[in-house]
Amino acid sequence: MSNPLTHLDTKGQARMVDVGAKAVTERMAVARGRVLMSKDTLSLIIEGGMPKGDVLAVARVAGIMAAKQTGSLIPLCHPLPVSAVSVDFRPDPEAGAVEIEARVKTVSQTGVEMEALAAVSVAALTIYDMCKAVERGMVIDKIRLIEKTGGRSGHFLREGEQPWAES
Amino acid sequence: MSNPLTHLDTKGQARMVDVGAKAVTERMAVARGRVLMSKDTLSLIIEGGMPKGDVLAVARVAGIMAAKQTGSLIPLCHPLPVSAVSVDFRPDPEAGAVEIEARVKTVSQTGVEMEALAAVSVAALTIYDMCKAVERGMVIDKIRLIEKTGGRSGHFLREGEQPWAES
Amino acid sequence: MSNPLTHLDTKGQARMVDVGAKAVTERMAVARGRVLMSKDTLSLIIEGGMPKGDVLAVARVAGIMAAKQTGSLIPLCHPLPVSAVSVDFRPDPEAGAVEIEARVKTVSQTGVEMEALAAVSVAALTIYDMCKAVERGMVIDKIRLIEKTGGRSGHFLREGEQPWAES
Amino acid sequence: MSNPLTHLDTKGQARMVDVGAKAVTERMAVARGRVLMSKDTLSLIIEGGMPKGDVLAVARVAGIMAAKQTGSLIPLCHPLPVSAVSVDFRPDPEAGAVEIEARVKTVSQTGVEMEALAAVSVAALTIYDMCKAVERGMVIDKIRLIEKTGGRSGHFLREGEQPWAES
Amino acid sequence: MSNPLTHLDTKGQARMVDVGAKAVTERMAVARGRVLMSKDTLSLIIEGGMPKGDVLAVARVAGIMAAKQTGSLIPLCHPLPVSAVSVDFRPDPEAGAVEIEARVKTVSQTGVEMEALAAVSVAALTIYDMCKAVERGMVIDKIRLIEKTGGRSGHFLREGEQPWAES
Amino acid sequence: MSNPLTHLDTKGQARMVDVGAKAVTERMAVARGRVLMSKDTLSLIIEGGMPKGDVLAVARVAGIMAAKQTGSLIPLCHPLPVSAVSVDFRPDPEAGAVEIEARVKTVSQTGVEMEALAAVSVAALTIYDMCKAVERGMVIDKIRLIEKTGGRSGHFLREGEQPWAES
């Protein structure tokens, strides 16, 4: 593995690497994660006394807004203007989980995998926040990159996984 | 389960619940999570060509700063002045993981579990960002509350787990 | 009118006035405003092809989050930890308007009228943003303080108006 | 009216719509609004014991800075780099009002009407904040788009209104 | 010198130190600095073709707003609610400089010297930004704490210096 | 000196000047400054009981993150996407100082001298914050532009100074 950790310079000090010579191209990333919870909590979210979907509506907004803050949150991440963000949810009653998928696009010099991962993370934290009064033991789990296109590093598609159909 | 999702009002609409009548007390929360990665990537972080610890030093700062931004990131989370934040790491070469633990304190009317979970999440995202050039497949995993003290809901200690000794 | 503009010092220069000697008390403010629009646009929001309420759900979240950012947006406004925020909407089909009301509480040394007014303003801007593709001519109108309690200046209730019942 | 609310996807869920295929062109927007107040308050602002213009100088800065924060405040608004922002005021002693006009430009894939409307809104809130000690009953009113150029939707000029001459 | 760098734990890792046990008391800090420039530039600011004081009016607002952002800018700095901020300027034509002084107060568990120093720094950067078209060689200089009161560490008054009279 | 202060319009009011017609080119800026301190404090930073470099590691991250926030901090500064940021330190034991240099690049319509100066300023403030428990009298000094390339105004190199070799 000869590939260096490019965020560190030759003395091992942190820096924001130079992307000024990279091409401005369309780039897309899809990330996914989930919040594990009891079936009772999941029921409250999707069909309980609560109007369907409101927890998820707030979490969706939080995830979209977080994608726009990624460059402020992650120290060495390049700020970039996202051109599209969507966040979707799929309840998985069998596993006792809400699956979260974020899809982010840009036309820029760097990719948007951090934006997609940040959107999933903050959507998950928001679900936790809104349900923690009924269950403190929820777990945020398996946040990962599913697909990435555009840019020099080419197409990444996580083995055995597919992005959800674009809504 | 008669306990409502208190972030939703009687019409199921999102709101920031009123904590004005709660006591100002010392509150503490510990959260934990991990980033799964190949042993090669882990080696690069802890002993590779890179000076030991710099990836983790940046991730530590990112986690601490994120704890202070929690009220801006999570829509219905109360803003509060944190009085102490620490973020620690334990490489687990066997599992191929970096374990992350955040400990947050406040003297306030609400707890700091969201701050601790946000610190772990952003520290994990920062590790991902700094190592993604060598491994895109890393997974952020098992972000969870370990312990919580202070406030009306009493002491929470996740079954079978203990916070690390305070450094 | 002997009352000075207290944000300006004796030389007329801007400053954040000293509230350090004011009592920490519970304070509440209610503000209201509206977005004027065509009846067609209003129908699209409340009953059109779109699921009921989603525009308003996003605007509600935006208003709540804006209340927390008020101290960053308004130069001489004191930052303070809000203890409760709610944002409600009432479509007024006859007038062709969505009415917006925000209610904010704190336990602090200054009042929260700016937080309530900012919440209404940003909720209104969000409605505009989400509907501007169908109508650019909407007007954000009559943003005003309805009620204010707590603090030395006493109870303010706008003549001829009442806050909506708390949800 | 077949035109959809483009911020909502086919299931009515919020998303940031994809502008990645839109042309990068110069775009401009002018918005206007006003703060209604008593003539006494207006006098204090423009000629009273206070040096002329200081309230408005602070409000101008607040409006300009808000234009740059629009993408963070409005959940589904695209972040974009503004290339010019100005905020102007015209006292209207007869009506008992300060008129506010903001003009924003960008070279980007989306328009800047939200930036102009946000600049007017925050300038108005700042005037309210700085004068509220003398008059709590002020009203922020008639915030609206005056003109918009650039982009696919073509030229918008509000009927019966003209932007002020550019200073 | 037995006093440790308290921001580093026993392993030398960064952390936000625990102030939860410190007393909530009134605390004040005054900081000062200056921007060195040619006499021509200074004249333009204070009496040139430009209306007197506008550069300084913008810099004053920038400094006040920066004091409120200090906890976000400085990684290990505790967030706290400032209760008063003022920023003043004194042109020094002989030295070719604008002197800047910031005074910040809080009622909190930690001091506000960082807030005062940040206010001076950002006011100075703003002066540089607004004048750089006429002189790129300006120097921001001698940013230092002048006085500090409140808290366990007692009264600090820099030898040979006095804060300006409070305006 | 016929050159106007371009941030002020013909009436002397603040505005963000229009850069929409400027060419998008690669632009670079290097700024430098220093923190003066006692030799004891300097020793604690570089070789004391503390692991070498941790204060500087935190200050480096703070400076890099500040470069990304420049457009939010400085009222009339254009927001722009930085493409590279690095912050380096050189202890100067003889002078009792830590020298700080920041280098910022962008491909944009305006230069990045404000970003470089802001990075130096916030790195310096962070060093002050982390060492103030041992020495309150430190001074942040001589923050200045060293070099600037790209853009219409051509190459600026401060007389008698050279940027450090790029790491």
PDB file of N, CA and C in Angstrom, chain A residues 1 3-5 7 11-12 14 40 44 51 54 58 62 73-77 113-114 117 122 125-126 128-130 132-134 136-143 145 153 158, chain B residues 1 3-5 7 11-12 14 40 51 54 58 62 73-77 113-114 117 122 125-126 128-130 132-134 136-143 145 148 153 158:
ATOM      1  N   MET A   1       0.837  -1.208   0.000  1.00  0.00           N
ATOM      2  CA  MET A   1       0.000   0.000   0.000  1.00  0.00           C
ATOM      3  C   MET A   1       0.871   1.257   0.000  1.00  0.00           C
ATOM      4  N   ASN A   3       0.004   4.189  -1.168  1.00  0.00           N
ATOM      5  CA  ASN A   3      -0.806   5.401  -1.182  1.00  0.00           C
ATOM      6  C   ASN A   3      -0.706   6.156   0.153  1.00  0.00           C
ATOM      7  N   PRO A   4      -0.280   7.391   0.159  1.00  0.00           N
ATOM      8  CA  PRO A   4      -0.146   8.108   1.434  1.00  0.00           C
ATOM      9  C   PRO A   4      -1.499   8.602   1.939  1.00  0.00           C
ATOM     10  N   LEU A   5      -1.565   8.923   3.214  1.00  0.00           N
ATOM     11  CA  LEU A   5      -2.718   9.641   3.761  1.00  0.00           C
ATOM     12  C   LEU A   5      -2.546  11.091   3.341  1.00  0.00           C
ATOM     13  N   HIS A   7      -3.979  13.790   3.541  1.00  0.00           N
ATOM     14  CA  HIS A   7      -4.266  14.952   4.378  1.00  0.00           C
ATOM     15  C   HIS A   7      -3.080  15.345   5.250  1.00  0.00           C
ATOM     16  N   LYS A  11       5.745  16.099   6.812  1.00  0.00           N
ATOM     17  CA  LYS A  11       6.106  16.033   8.232  1.00  0.00           C
ATOM     18  C   LYS A  11       4.969  15.480   9.081  1.00  0.00           C
ATOM     19  N   GLY A  12       3.931  14.973   8.434  1.00  0.00           N
ATOM     20  CA  GLY A  12       2.831  14.388   9.187  1.00  0.00           C
ATOM     21  C   GLY A  12       1.881  15.405   9.769  1.00  0.00           C
ATOM     22  N   ALA A  14      -1.258  18.094   9.697  1.00  0.00           N
ATOM     23  CA  ALA A  14      -2.533  18.219   8.997  1.00  0.00           C
ATOM     24  C   ALA A  14      -2.514  19.394   8.028  1.00  0.00           C
ATOM     25  N   ASP A  40     -41.148  -1.411  19.507  1.00  0.00           N
ATOM     26  CA  ASP A  40     -42.112  -0.446  20.038  1.00  0.00           C
ATOM     27  C   ASP A  40     -41.772   0.975  19.593  1.00  0.00           C
ATOM     28  N   LEU A  44     -43.910   3.515  17.136  1.00  0.00           N
ATOM     29  CA  LEU A  44     -44.290   4.888  17.473  1.00  0.00           C
ATOM     30  C   LEU A  44     -43.933   5.836  16.337  1.00  0.00           C
ATOM     31  N   PRO A  51     -48.584  11.191  14.285  1.00  0.00           N
ATOM     32  CA  PRO A  51     -48.862  11.259  12.850  1.00  0.00           C
ATOM     33  C   PRO A  51     -47.677  10.659  12.094  1.00  0.00           C
ATOM     34  N   ASP A  54     -43.557  12.225  11.032  1.00  0.00           N
ATOM     35  CA  ASP A  54     -43.020  13.512  11.431  1.00  0.00           C
ATOM     36  C   ASP A  54     -41.590  13.428  11.941  1.00  0.00           C
ATOM     37  N   VAL A  58     -38.449  15.642  10.192  1.00  0.00           N
ATOM     38  CA  VAL A  58     -37.451  16.494  10.842  1.00  0.00           C
ATOM     39  C   VAL A  58     -36.043  15.965  10.584  1.00  0.00           C
ATOM     40  N   ALA A  62     -32.808  17.830   8.816  1.00  0.00           N
ATOM     41  CA  ALA A  62     -31.526  17.914   9.519  1.00  0.00           C
ATOM     42  C   ALA A  62     -30.397  17.340   8.671  1.00  0.00           C
ATOM     43  N   LEU A  73     -17.748  21.314   9.561  1.00  0.00           N
ATOM     44  CA  LEU A  73     -17.671  20.310  10.627  1.00  0.00           C
ATOM     45  C   LEU A  73     -16.388  19.484  10.574  1.00  0.00           C
ATOM     46  N   ILE A  74     -15.970  19.143   9.367  1.00  0.00           N
ATOM     47  CA  ILE A  74     -14.829  18.228   9.197  1.00  0.00           C
ATOM     48  C   ILE A  74     -13.607  19.079   8.877  1.00  0.00           C
ATOM     49  N   PRO A  75     -12.596  19.085   9.745  1.00  0.00           N
ATOM     50  CA  PRO A  75     -11.551  20.105   9.652  1.00  0.00           C
ATOM     51  C   PRO A  75     -10.860  20.227   8.294  1.00  0.00           C
ATOM     52  N   LEU A  76     -10.543  19.107   7.649  1.00  0.00           N
ATOM     53  CA  LEU A  76      -9.724  19.194   6.441  1.00  0.00           C
ATOM     54  C   LEU A  76     -10.532  18.974   5.175  1.00  0.00           C
ATOM     55  N   CYS A  77     -11.845  19.017   5.307  1.00  0.00           N
ATOM     56  CA  CYS A  77     -12.754  18.786   4.196  1.00  0.00           C
ATOM     57  C   CYS A  77     -12.916  20.084   3.398  1.00  0.00           C
ATOM     58  N   GLU A 113     -18.502  12.458  -0.882  1.00  0.00           N
ATOM     59  CA  GLU A 113     -18.795  11.360   0.040  1.00  0.00           C
ATOM     60  C   GLU A 113     -18.906  11.847   1.474  1.00  0.00           C
ATOM     61  N   MET A 114     -18.112  12.858   1.867  1.00  0.00           N
ATOM     62  CA  MET A 114     -18.229  13.341   3.248  1.00  0.00           C
ATOM     63  C   MET A 114     -19.588  13.996   3.483  1.00  0.00           C
ATOM     64  N   LEU A 117     -22.087  11.159   3.915  1.00  0.00           N
ATOM     65  CA  LEU A 117     -21.912  10.498   5.215  1.00  0.00           C
ATOM     66  C   LEU A 117     -22.357  11.418   6.359  1.00  0.00           C
ATOM     67  N   VAL A 122     -26.134  12.926  10.737  1.00  0.00           N
ATOM     68  CA  VAL A 122     -26.941  13.905  11.457  1.00  0.00           C
ATOM     69  C   VAL A 122     -28.428  13.520  11.404  1.00  0.00           C
ATOM     70  N   LEU A 125     -28.616  11.047  14.189  1.00  0.00           N
ATOM     71  CA  LEU A 125     -28.585  11.706  15.500  1.00  0.00           C
ATOM     72  C   LEU A 125     -29.934  12.369  15.802  1.00  0.00           C
ATOM     73  N   THR A 126     -30.568  12.909  14.775  1.00  0.00           N
ATOM     74  CA  THR A 126     -31.862  13.565  14.980  1.00  0.00           C
ATOM     75  C   THR A 126     -32.949  12.559  15.361  1.00  0.00           C
ATOM     76  N   TYR A 128     -32.361   9.799  16.906  1.00  0.00           N
ATOM     77  CA  TYR A 128     -32.039   9.471  18.292  1.00  0.00           C
ATOM     78  C   TYR A 128     -32.595  10.543  19.237  1.00  0.00           C
ATOM     79  N   ASP A 129     -32.332  11.788  18.905  1.00  0.00           N
ATOM     80  CA  ASP A 129     -32.765  12.891  19.772  1.00  0.00           C
ATOM     81  C   ASP A 129     -34.283  12.899  19.970  1.00  0.00           C
ATOM     82  N   MET A 130     -34.997  12.644  18.891  1.00  0.00           N
ATOM     83  CA  MET A 130     -36.458  12.748  18.981  1.00  0.00           C
ATOM     84  C   MET A 130     -37.107  11.540  19.649  1.00  0.00           C
ATOM     85  N   LYS A 132     -35.287   9.619  22.094  1.00  0.00           N
ATOM     86  CA  LYS A 132     -34.522   9.186  23.265  1.00  0.00           C
ATOM     87  C   LYS A 132     -35.355   9.190  24.532  1.00  0.00           C
ATOM     88  N   ALA A 133     -36.449   9.947  24.571  1.00  0.00           N
ATOM     89  CA  ALA A 133     -37.295   9.938  25.760  1.00  0.00           C
ATOM     90  C   ALA A 133     -37.953   8.573  25.961  1.00  0.00           C
ATOM     91  N   VAL A 134     -38.127   7.801  24.896  1.00  0.00           N
ATOM     92  CA  VAL A 134     -38.728   6.473  25.067  1.00  0.00           C
ATOM     93  C   VAL A 134     -37.703   5.341  25.050  1.00  0.00           C
ATOM     94  N   ARG A 136     -33.350   5.049  25.431  1.00  0.00           N
ATOM     95  CA  ARG A 136     -31.992   5.603  25.410  1.00  0.00           C
ATOM     96  C   ARG A 136     -30.980   4.674  24.753  1.00  0.00           C
ATOM     97  N   GLY A 137     -31.356   3.418  24.585  1.00  0.00           N
ATOM     98  CA  GLY A 137     -30.383   2.427  24.153  1.00  0.00           C
ATOM     99  C   GLY A 137     -30.222   2.280  22.648  1.00  0.00           C
ATOM    100  N   MET A 138     -30.889   3.122  21.856  1.00  0.00           N
ATOM    101  CA  MET A 138     -30.743   3.019  20.394  1.00  0.00           C
ATOM    102  C   MET A 138     -29.280   3.103  19.965  1.00  0.00           C
ATOM    103  N   VAL A 139     -28.970   2.464  18.821  1.00  0.00           N
ATOM    104  CA  VAL A 139     -27.591   2.433  18.325  1.00  0.00           C
ATOM    105  C   VAL A 139     -27.568   2.914  16.870  1.00  0.00           C
ATOM    106  N   ILE A 140     -26.644   3.838  16.587  1.00  0.00           N
ATOM    107  CA  ILE A 140     -26.432   4.332  15.215  1.00  0.00           C
ATOM    108  C   ILE A 140     -25.349   3.462  14.594  1.00  0.00           C
ATOM    109  N   ASP A 141     -25.651   2.923  13.426  1.00  0.00           N
ATOM    110  CA  ASP A 141     -24.867   1.763  13.006  1.00  0.00           C
ATOM    111  C   ASP A 141     -24.601   1.738  11.499  1.00  0.00           C
ATOM    112  N   LYS A 142     -23.459   1.192  11.146  1.00  0.00           N
ATOM    113  CA  LYS A 142     -23.122   0.848   9.758  1.00  0.00           C
ATOM    114  C   LYS A 142     -23.241   2.025   8.800  1.00  0.00           C
ATOM    115  N   ILE A 143     -22.709   3.155   9.197  1.00  0.00           N
ATOM    116  CA  ILE A 143     -22.669   4.313   8.284  1.00  0.00           C
ATOM    117  C   ILE A 143     -21.541   4.076   7.302  1.00  0.00           C
ATOM    118  N   LEU A 145     -20.193   4.341   2.836  1.00  0.00           N
ATOM    119  CA  LEU A 145     -20.353   4.807   1.459  1.00  0.00           C
ATOM    120  C   LEU A 145     -20.890   3.656   0.622  1.00  0.00           C
ATOM    121  N   SER A 153     -10.809   9.227  -9.174  1.00  0.00           N
ATOM    122  CA  SER A 153     -10.724   7.893  -8.562  1.00  0.00           C
ATOM    123  C   SER A 153     -11.759   6.929  -9.139  1.00  0.00           C
ATOM    124  N   ARG A 158     -20.060  -0.206  -3.517  1.00  0.00           N
ATOM    125  CA  ARG A 158     -19.763  -1.153  -2.448  1.00  0.00           C
ATOM    126  C   ARG A 158     -20.243  -2.543  -2.847  1.00  0.00           C
TER     127      ARG A 158
ATOM    128  N   MET B   1     -46.452   0.998  26.559  1.00  0.00           N
ATOM    129  CA  MET B   1     -45.539   2.147  26.476  1.00  0.00           C
ATOM    130  C   MET B   1     -46.326   3.448  26.376  1.00  0.00           C
ATOM    131  N   ASN B   3     -45.264   6.363  27.314  1.00  0.00           N
ATOM    132  CA  ASN B   3     -44.383   7.516  27.228  1.00  0.00           C
ATOM    133  C   ASN B   3     -44.425   8.142  25.838  1.00  0.00           C
ATOM    134  N   PRO B   4     -44.787   9.419  25.725  1.00  0.00           N
ATOM    135  CA  PRO B   4     -44.880  10.005  24.390  1.00  0.00           C
ATOM    136  C   PRO B   4     -43.499  10.391  23.852  1.00  0.00           C
ATOM    137  N   LEU B   5     -43.438  10.572  22.539  1.00  0.00           N
ATOM    138  CA  LEU B   5     -42.255  11.190  21.953  1.00  0.00           C
ATOM    139  C   LEU B   5     -42.375  12.680  22.221  1.00  0.00           C
ATOM    140  N   HIS B   7     -40.849  15.305  21.754  1.00  0.00           N
ATOM    141  CA  HIS B   7     -40.531  16.371  20.806  1.00  0.00           C
ATOM    142  C   HIS B   7     -41.708  16.706  19.895  1.00  0.00           C
ATOM    143  N   LYS B  11     -50.498  17.535  18.254  1.00  0.00           N
ATOM    144  CA  LYS B  11     -50.870  17.349  16.861  1.00  0.00           C
ATOM    145  C   LYS B  11     -49.749  16.683  16.066  1.00  0.00           C
ATOM    146  N   GLY B  12     -48.739  16.212  16.758  1.00  0.00           N
ATOM    147  CA  GLY B  12     -47.651  15.517  16.080  1.00  0.00           C
ATOM    148  C   GLY B  12     -46.672  16.437  15.393  1.00  0.00           C
ATOM    149  N   ALA B  14     -43.448  19.034  15.193  1.00  0.00           N
ATOM    150  CA  ALA B  14     -42.170  19.176  15.878  1.00  0.00           C
ATOM    151  C   ALA B  14     -42.155  20.456  16.714  1.00  0.00           C
ATOM    152  N   ASP B  40      -4.168  -2.570   7.486  1.00  0.00           N
ATOM    153  CA  ASP B  40      -3.185  -1.685   6.866  1.00  0.00           C
ATOM    154  C   ASP B  40      -3.484  -0.217   7.154  1.00  0.00           C
ATOM    155  N   PRO B  51       3.643  10.294  11.448  1.00  0.00           N
ATOM    156  CA  PRO B  51       3.915  10.463  12.876  1.00  0.00           C
ATOM    157  C   PRO B  51       2.712   9.977  13.677  1.00  0.00           C
ATOM    158  N   ASP B  54      -1.366  11.770  14.531  1.00  0.00           N
ATOM    159  CA  ASP B  54      -1.853  13.032  14.010  1.00  0.00           C
ATOM    160  C   ASP B  54      -3.292  12.942  13.495  1.00  0.00           C
ATOM    161  N   VAL B  58      -6.352  15.413  15.014  1.00  0.00           N
ATOM    162  CA  VAL B  58      -7.323  16.227  14.273  1.00  0.00           C
ATOM    163  C   VAL B  58      -8.746  15.765  14.583  1.00  0.00           C
ATOM    164  N   ALA B  62     -11.911  17.888  16.140  1.00  0.00           N
ATOM    165  CA  ALA B  62     -13.197  17.948  15.427  1.00  0.00           C
ATOM    166  C   ALA B  62     -14.344  17.505  16.330  1.00  0.00           C
ATOM    167  N   LEU B  73     -26.870  21.737  15.012  1.00  0.00           N
ATOM    168  CA  LEU B  73     -26.984  20.633  14.053  1.00  0.00           C
ATOM    169  C   LEU B  73     -28.276  19.853  14.189  1.00  0.00           C
ATOM    170  N   ILE B  74     -28.727  19.657  15.421  1.00  0.00           N
ATOM    171  CA  ILE B  74     -29.876  18.797  15.691  1.00  0.00           C
ATOM    172  C   ILE B  74     -31.078  19.713  15.911  1.00  0.00           C
ATOM    173  N   PRO B  75     -32.080  19.656  15.047  1.00  0.00           N
ATOM    174  CA  PRO B  75     -33.114  20.709  15.040  1.00  0.00           C
ATOM    175  C   PRO B  75     -33.802  20.988  16.373  1.00  0.00           C
ATOM    176  N   LEU B  76     -34.138  19.956  17.138  1.00  0.00           N
ATOM    177  CA  LEU B  76     -34.951  20.178  18.328  1.00  0.00           C
ATOM    178  C   LEU B  76     -34.147  20.072  19.618  1.00  0.00           C
ATOM    179  N   CYS B  77     -32.836  20.064  19.468  1.00  0.00           N
ATOM    180  CA  CYS B  77     -31.932  19.923  20.608  1.00  0.00           C
ATOM    181  C   CYS B  77     -31.725  21.285  21.252  1.00  0.00           C
ATOM    182  N   GLU B 113     -26.373  13.989  26.314  1.00  0.00           N
ATOM    183  CA  GLU B 113     -26.117  12.796  25.507  1.00  0.00           C
ATOM    184  C   GLU B 113     -25.989  13.117  24.030  1.00  0.00           C
ATOM    185  N   MET B 114     -26.749  14.108  23.537  1.00  0.00           N
ATOM    186  CA  MET B 114     -26.628  14.448  22.111  1.00  0.00           C
ATOM    187  C   MET B 114     -25.249  15.031  21.810  1.00  0.00           C
ATOM    188  N   LEU B 117     -22.846  12.091  21.684  1.00  0.00           N
ATOM    189  CA  LEU B 117     -23.033  11.305  20.457  1.00  0.00           C
ATOM    190  C   LEU B 117     -22.559  12.084  19.228  1.00  0.00           C
ATOM    191  N   VAL B 122     -18.756  13.024  14.729  1.00  0.00           N
ATOM    192  CA  VAL B 122     -17.904  13.896  13.911  1.00  0.00           C
ATOM    193  C   VAL B 122     -16.440  13.471  14.003  1.00  0.00           C
ATOM    194  N   LEU B 125     -16.333  10.720  11.481  1.00  0.00           N
ATOM    195  CA  LEU B 125     -16.342  11.250  10.113  1.00  0.00           C
ATOM    196  C   LEU B 125     -14.976  11.832   9.745  1.00  0.00           C
ATOM    197  N   THR B 126     -14.309  12.455  10.715  1.00  0.00           N
ATOM    198  CA  THR B 126     -12.997  13.051  10.448  1.00  0.00           C
ATOM    199  C   THR B 126     -11.953  11.981  10.176  1.00  0.00           C
ATOM    200  N   TYR B 128     -12.627   9.098   8.909  1.00  0.00           N
ATOM    201  CA  TYR B 128     -12.963   8.634   7.562  1.00  0.00           C
ATOM    202  C   TYR B 128     -12.382   9.582   6.516  1.00  0.00           C
ATOM    203  N   ASP B 129     -12.599  10.865   6.729  1.00  0.00           N
ATOM    204  CA  ASP B 129     -12.139  11.860   5.748  1.00  0.00           C
ATOM    205  C   ASP B 129     -10.630  11.799   5.560  1.00  0.00           C
ATOM    206  N   MET B 130      -9.905  11.634   6.659  1.00  0.00           N
ATOM    207  CA  MET B 130      -8.445  11.689   6.568  1.00  0.00           C
ATOM    208  C   MET B 130      -7.839  10.402   6.019  1.00  0.00           C
ATOM    209  N   LYS B 132      -9.727   8.300   3.780  1.00  0.00           N
ATOM    210  CA  LYS B 132     -10.492   7.774   2.657  1.00  0.00           C
ATOM    211  C   LYS B 132      -9.660   7.612   1.393  1.00  0.00           C
ATOM    212  N   ALA B 133      -8.553   8.330   1.299  1.00  0.00           N
ATOM    213  CA  ALA B 133      -7.711   8.176   0.117  1.00  0.00           C
ATOM    214  C   ALA B 133      -7.089   6.774   0.044  1.00  0.00           C
ATOM    215  N   VAL B 134      -6.948   6.128   1.185  1.00  0.00           N
ATOM    216  CA  VAL B 134      -6.392   4.771   1.162  1.00  0.00           C
ATOM    217  C   VAL B 134      -7.459   3.688   1.295  1.00  0.00           C
ATOM    218  N   ARG B 136     -11.804   3.447   0.910  1.00  0.00           N
ATOM    219  CA  ARG B 136     -13.138   4.047   0.878  1.00  0.00           C
ATOM    220  C   ARG B 136     -14.179   3.219   1.631  1.00  0.00           C
ATOM    221  N   GLY B 137     -13.835   1.983   1.940  1.00  0.00           N
ATOM    222  CA  GLY B 137     -14.838   1.073   2.468  1.00  0.00           C
ATOM    223  C   GLY B 137     -15.006   1.087   3.981  1.00  0.00           C
ATOM    224  N   MET B 138     -14.318   1.977   4.674  1.00  0.00           N
ATOM    225  CA  MET B 138     -14.450   2.036   6.138  1.00  0.00           C
ATOM    226  C   MET B 138     -15.909   2.207   6.555  1.00  0.00           C
ATOM    227  N   VAL B 139     -16.240   1.704   7.756  1.00  0.00           N
ATOM    228  CA  VAL B 139     -17.618   1.769   8.248  1.00  0.00           C
ATOM    229  C   VAL B 139     -17.629   2.395   9.649  1.00  0.00           C
ATOM    230  N   ILE B 140     -18.513   3.371   9.830  1.00  0.00           N
ATOM    231  CA  ILE B 140     -18.699   4.006  11.143  1.00  0.00           C
ATOM    232  C   ILE B 140     -19.807   3.241  11.854  1.00  0.00           C
ATOM    233  N   ASP B 141     -19.549   2.794  13.060  1.00  0.00           N
ATOM    234  CA  ASP B 141     -20.359   1.719  13.609  1.00  0.00           C
ATOM    235  C   ASP B 141     -20.614   1.854  15.102  1.00  0.00           C
ATOM    236  N   LYS B 142     -21.780   1.367  15.520  1.00  0.00           N
ATOM    237  CA  LYS B 142     -22.107   1.187  16.938  1.00  0.00           C
ATOM    238  C   LYS B 142     -21.951   2.468  17.756  1.00  0.00           C
ATOM    239  N   ILE B 143     -22.459   3.576  17.244  1.00  0.00           N
ATOM    240  CA  ILE B 143     -22.463   4.810  18.034  1.00  0.00           C
ATOM    241  C   ILE B 143     -23.604   4.713  19.035  1.00  0.00           C
ATOM    242  N   LEU B 145     -24.945   5.473  23.459  1.00  0.00           N
ATOM    243  CA  LEU B 145     -24.766   6.072  24.776  1.00  0.00           C
ATOM    244  C   LEU B 145     -24.245   4.998  25.731  1.00  0.00           C
ATOM    245  N   LYS B 148     -24.943   8.011  31.456  1.00  0.00           N
ATOM    246  CA  LYS B 148     -25.554   9.325  31.579  1.00  0.00           C
ATOM    247  C   LYS B 148     -25.891   9.538  33.040  1.00  0.00           C
ATOM    248  N   SER B 153     -34.154  11.848  34.854  1.00  0.00           N
ATOM    249  CA  SER B 153     -34.289  10.469  34.386  1.00  0.00           C
ATOM    250  C   SER B 153     -33.290   9.535  35.063  1.00  0.00           C
ATOM    251  N   ARG B 158     -25.210   1.609  30.233  1.00  0.00           N
ATOM    252  CA  ARG B 158     -25.531   0.564  29.266  1.00  0.00           C
ATOM    253  C   ARG B 158     -25.091  -0.792  29.807  1.00  0.00           C
TER     254      ARG B 158
END
